[in-house]
Amino acid sequence: EAQVTQNPRYLITVTGKKLTVTCSQNMNHEYMSWYRQDPGLGLRQIYYSMNVEVTDKGDVPEGYKVSRKEKRNFPLILESPSPNQTSLYFCASSLGPGSTDTQYFGPGTRLTVL
Amino acid sequence: KQEVTQIPAALSVPEGENLVLNCSFTDSAIYNLQWFRQDPGKGLTSLLLIQSSQREQTSGRLNASLDKSSGRSTLYIAASQPGDSATYLCAVRSNSGGYQKVTFGIGTKLQVIP
């Protein structure tokens, strides 16, 4: 089954404790992206990747890191999480960044930083 | 910078009614526009994708139109059903300063009353 998976689905952590949220897709997609969703602000793009070893900042990259060492995986790293990073996070992928390329979303990761 | 606005923010209609959701964007240089639905606590499900060169797309009771020059898209839902109750999001993929970004609207929360 074609899908985007994220782990963990729920995470409660404390300020400053490094964490990684994994994202994996099995559709051989080149384009992957991370979003956060906050009430009243909608979904905002954090980082995206056009292909292996190619990443770029989205609209809200501060406090986050990403890497793309393999085509299927695109982990999101919070080196020193803070309470303002409490949010619902989504990973998405598409075949490419082109006009015909539908984005497929993972189920989301709800992160709480205390 | 691309900005996406969705009107109305919330909508409540009786079952069977036809309805229109609106999405507007500020930069007409887009690759595509995609409509999603999001159920409470869940991920995003793709409904329709309209390429920048297209005027409309249809899937079942859904019809999405795109007027790129005026920066507007509409999602038409025919004969609404209680199962259509969800939040509807539009997302615009565009090239902003050389970056392949995706910008979401905040969404329209739809309630269909039996």
Short mmCIF file of C-alpha atoms in Angstrom, two decimals:
data_model
loop_
_atom_site.label_atom_id
_atom_site.label_comp_id
_atom_site.label_asym_id
_atom_site.label_seq_id
_atom_site.Cartn_x
_atom_site.Cartn_y
_atom_site.Cartn_z
CA GLU A 1 0.00 0.00 0.00
CA ALA A 2 1.33 3.41 -1.01
CA GLN A 3 1.75 5.50 2.09
CA VAL A 4 3.66 8.04 4.13
CA THR A 5 4.43 6.93 7.67
CA GLN A 6 5.51 9.00 10.64
CA ASN A 7 6.81 8.01 14.04
CA PRO A 8 6.04 8.58 16.78
CA ARG A 9 2.38 9.58 16.45
CA TYR A 10 2.36 11.21 19.87
CA LEU A 11 5.26 12.60 21.87
CA ILE A 12 5.53 14.51 25.12
CA THR A 13 8.98 15.82 25.96
CA VAL A 14 10.72 18.51 27.98
CA THR A 15 12.47 21.68 26.91
CA GLY A 16 15.94 21.11 25.51
CA LYS A 17 15.79 17.35 25.04
CA LYS A 18 16.75 16.55 21.45
CA LEU A 19 14.24 14.56 19.46
CA THR A 20 13.72 13.18 15.98
CA VAL A 21 10.46 12.55 14.18
CA THR A 22 10.86 10.06 11.36
CA CYS A 23 9.10 10.13 8.01
CA SER A 24 9.20 7.45 5.37
CA GLN A 25 7.45 6.99 2.02
CA ASN A 26 7.27 3.92 -0.19
CA MET A 27 6.28 5.61 -3.46
CA ASN A 28 9.77 6.51 -4.72
CA HIS A 29 8.85 10.19 -4.48
CA GLU A 30 11.53 12.81 -4.97
CA TYR A 31 9.84 15.71 -3.17
CA MET A 32 9.26 15.54 0.59
CA SER A 33 8.19 18.19 3.01
CA TRP A 34 7.47 18.91 6.67
CA TYR A 35 4.62 21.09 7.95
CA ARG A 36 3.36 22.19 11.31
CA GLN A 37 -0.30 22.91 11.98
CA ASP A 38 -1.39 25.38 14.64
CA PRO A 39 -4.88 26.70 15.46
CA GLY A 40 -5.59 29.92 13.60
CA LEU A 41 -2.38 29.65 11.57
CA GLY A 42 -3.10 26.60 9.44
CA LEU A 43 -0.35 24.46 7.95
CA ARG A 44 3.01 26.09 7.47
CA GLN A 45 5.92 24.58 5.61
CA ILE A 46 9.04 24.00 7.71
CA TYR A 47 11.49 22.40 5.28
CA TYR A 48 11.31 20.59 2.00
CA SER A 49 13.60 18.38 -0.04
CA MET A 50 13.72 18.12 -3.82
CA ASN A 51 15.85 14.97 -3.76
CA VAL A 52 18.59 13.16 -1.84
CA GLU A 53 20.98 15.62 -0.21
CA VAL A 54 18.91 18.61 -1.45
CA THR A 55 16.97 20.49 1.22
CA ASP A 56 15.60 24.02 1.49
CA LYS A 57 13.89 26.17 4.08
CA GLY A 58 10.17 26.68 4.08
CA ASP A 59 8.39 29.51 5.85
CA VAL A 60 9.13 28.53 9.47
CA PRO A 61 12.50 26.70 9.62
CA GLU A 62 13.83 28.21 12.86
CA GLY A 63 14.57 25.59 15.51
CA TYR A 64 14.39 22.64 13.11
CA LYS A 65 16.83 20.57 11.09
CA VAL A 66 16.29 17.98 8.40
CA SER A 67 18.37 15.54 6.42
CA ARG A 68 17.78 13.52 3.26
CA LYS A 69 20.34 10.76 3.05
CA GLU A 70 17.99 8.29 1.41
CA LYS A 71 15.17 8.93 -1.00
CA ARG A 72 12.50 7.30 1.16
CA ASN A 73 13.35 8.97 4.51
CA PHE A 74 13.14 12.59 5.63
CA PRO A 75 13.56 12.94 9.41
CA LEU A 76 12.74 16.15 11.28
CA ILE A 77 15.16 17.00 14.08
CA LEU A 78 14.54 19.33 16.99
CA GLU A 79 17.95 19.90 18.57
CA SER A 80 16.64 21.84 21.57
CA PRO A 81 12.85 21.81 21.63
CA SER A 82 10.97 24.71 23.20
CA PRO A 83 7.30 25.03 24.23
CA ASN A 84 6.51 27.12 21.13
CA GLN A 85 7.26 24.02 19.05
CA THR A 86 4.28 22.27 20.56
CA SER A 87 2.23 21.52 17.47
CA LEU A 88 0.81 18.92 15.09
CA TYR A 89 3.44 17.94 12.52
CA PHE A 90 2.81 16.45 9.09
CA CYS A 91 5.19 14.92 6.60
CA ALA A 92 4.21 14.86 2.92
CA SER A 93 5.65 13.57 -0.33
CA SER A 94 5.01 13.94 -4.03
CA LEU A 95 6.58 12.52 -7.16
CA GLY A 96 8.20 15.87 -7.84
CA PRO A 97 7.54 19.59 -7.44
CA GLY A 98 5.75 19.83 -10.77
CA SER A 99 2.29 20.92 -11.71
CA THR A 100 0.83 17.41 -11.89
CA ASP A 101 2.29 16.15 -8.63
CA THR A 102 -0.21 15.40 -5.90
CA GLN A 103 1.00 15.62 -2.32
CA TYR A 104 0.37 12.66 -0.01
CA PHE A 105 0.33 13.25 3.70
CA GLY A 106 1.32 11.15 6.68
CA PRO A 107 -1.04 10.71 9.67
CA GLY A 108 0.60 13.41 11.76
CA THR A 109 2.70 13.60 14.94
CA ARG A 110 1.32 15.46 17.91
CA LEU A 111 4.23 16.96 19.85
CA THR A 112 4.00 18.56 23.27
CA VAL A 113 7.04 20.31 24.73
CA LEU A 114 6.80 21.05 28.44
CA LYS B 1 5.37 36.04 -0.56
CA GLN B 2 2.41 33.85 -1.43
CA GLU B 3 -0.64 34.24 0.80
CA VAL B 4 -3.71 32.02 0.65
CA THR B 5 -7.09 33.00 2.08
CA GLN B 6 -10.16 30.83 2.46
CA ILE B 7 -13.67 32.17 2.88
CA PRO B 8 -15.82 31.45 4.78
CA ALA B 9 -13.96 30.19 7.85
CA ALA B 10 -16.96 28.07 8.80
CA LEU B 11 -20.15 27.00 7.10
CA SER B 12 -23.21 25.11 8.28
CA VAL B 13 -25.72 23.82 5.73
CA PRO B 14 -28.66 21.38 5.67
CA GLU B 15 -28.15 18.05 3.99
CA GLY B 16 -28.75 18.07 0.24
CA GLU B 17 -27.70 21.65 -0.33
CA ASN B 18 -25.15 22.58 -2.97
CA LEU B 19 -22.32 24.73 -1.66
CA VAL B 20 -19.23 26.64 -2.73
CA LEU B 21 -15.98 27.08 -0.85
CA ASN B 22 -13.59 29.83 -1.88
CA CYS B 23 -9.81 30.08 -1.98
CA SER B 24 -7.80 33.09 -3.09
CA PHE B 25 -4.06 33.54 -3.52
CA THR B 26 -1.89 36.60 -4.03
CA ASP B 27 0.77 35.40 -6.50
CA SER B 28 -0.64 33.99 -9.74
CA ALA B 29 2.64 32.30 -10.73
CA ILE B 30 1.61 28.90 -9.42
CA TYR B 31 2.34 25.32 -10.44
CA ASN B 32 -0.87 23.88 -9.10
CA LEU B 33 -3.60 24.18 -6.51
CA GLN B 34 -4.75 21.23 -4.45
CA TRP B 35 -7.88 20.80 -2.33
CA PHE B 36 -7.79 18.59 0.77
CA ARG B 37 -10.19 17.55 3.47
CA GLN B 38 -9.14 17.04 7.06
CA ASP B 39 -11.25 15.20 9.60
CA PRO B 40 -10.79 16.03 13.29
CA GLY B 41 -7.56 14.59 14.64
CA LYS B 42 -6.69 13.07 11.30
CA GLY B 43 -4.35 13.69 8.40
CA LEU B 44 -5.10 15.30 5.07
CA THR B 45 -6.89 13.55 2.24
CA SER B 46 -6.36 14.86 -1.27
CA LEU B 47 -9.58 15.68 -3.11
CA LEU B 48 -8.59 17.40 -6.33
CA LEU B 49 -5.49 18.85 -7.94
CA ILE B 50 -5.71 21.51 -10.63
CA GLN B 51 -2.66 22.24 -12.71
CA SER B 52 -1.88 25.86 -13.50
CA SER B 53 -2.84 25.26 -17.15
CA GLN B 54 -6.25 23.82 -16.26
CA ARG B 55 -9.55 25.55 -15.55
CA GLU B 56 -11.34 22.85 -13.58
CA GLN B 57 -11.29 19.30 -12.27
CA THR B 58 -14.15 17.04 -11.27
CA SER B 59 -14.42 14.02 -9.02
CA GLY B 60 -17.85 12.65 -8.23
CA ARG B 61 -19.86 15.37 -6.47
CA LEU B 62 -16.86 17.67 -6.29
CA ASN B 63 -15.85 20.26 -8.86
CA ALA B 64 -12.91 22.60 -8.46
CA SER B 65 -12.25 25.58 -10.68
CA LEU B 66 -9.19 27.75 -11.08
CA ASP B 67 -8.90 31.32 -12.36
CA LYS B 68 -5.19 31.93 -12.15
CA SER B 69 -5.30 35.50 -13.44
CA SER B 70 -7.63 36.60 -10.66
CA GLY B 71 -5.98 34.39 -8.05
CA ARG B 72 -9.10 32.42 -7.19
CA SER B 73 -10.30 28.86 -6.90
CA THR B 74 -13.65 27.45 -5.86
CA LEU B 75 -14.64 24.01 -4.63
CA TYR B 76 -18.22 23.14 -5.46
CA ILE B 77 -19.87 20.32 -3.52
CA ALA B 78 -23.14 19.05 -4.94
CA ALA B 79 -25.91 17.49 -2.86
CA SER B 80 -24.02 17.73 0.43
CA GLN B 81 -24.14 14.82 2.90
CA PRO B 82 -23.37 14.60 6.63
CA GLY B 83 -20.24 12.62 5.72
CA ASP B 84 -18.91 15.73 3.97
CA SER B 85 -18.52 17.41 7.36
CA ALA B 86 -14.81 18.22 7.71
CA THR B 87 -12.35 21.05 7.29
CA TYR B 88 -11.47 21.82 3.68
CA LEU B 89 -8.04 23.18 2.88
CA CYS B 90 -6.59 24.60 -0.29
CA ALA B 91 -2.85 24.56 -0.95
CA VAL B 92 -0.92 26.42 -3.63
CA ARG B 93 2.40 25.19 -4.96
CA SER B 94 4.48 28.04 -6.35
CA ASN B 95 7.99 29.17 -7.08
CA SER B 96 8.84 31.92 -4.65
CA GLY B 97 12.26 33.48 -5.14
CA GLY B 98 13.62 30.23 -6.56
CA TYR B 99 12.12 28.10 -3.81
CA GLN B 100 9.47 25.43 -4.50
CA LYS B 101 7.06 26.23 -1.70
CA VAL B 102 3.60 25.11 -0.73
CA THR B 103 1.27 27.57 1.01
CA PHE B 104 -1.95 26.54 2.73
CA GLY B 105 -5.06 28.46 3.60
CA ILE B 106 -6.41 28.16 7.14
CA GLY B 107 -9.40 26.21 5.89
CA THR B 108 -13.18 26.21 5.85
CA LYS B 109 -14.88 24.11 8.52
CA LEU B 110 -18.00 22.58 7.01
CA GLN B 111 -20.89 21.09 8.94
CA VAL B 112 -23.68 19.34 7.05
CA ILE B 113 -26.76 18.95 9.20
CA PRO B 114 -28.94 15.86 8.65
#
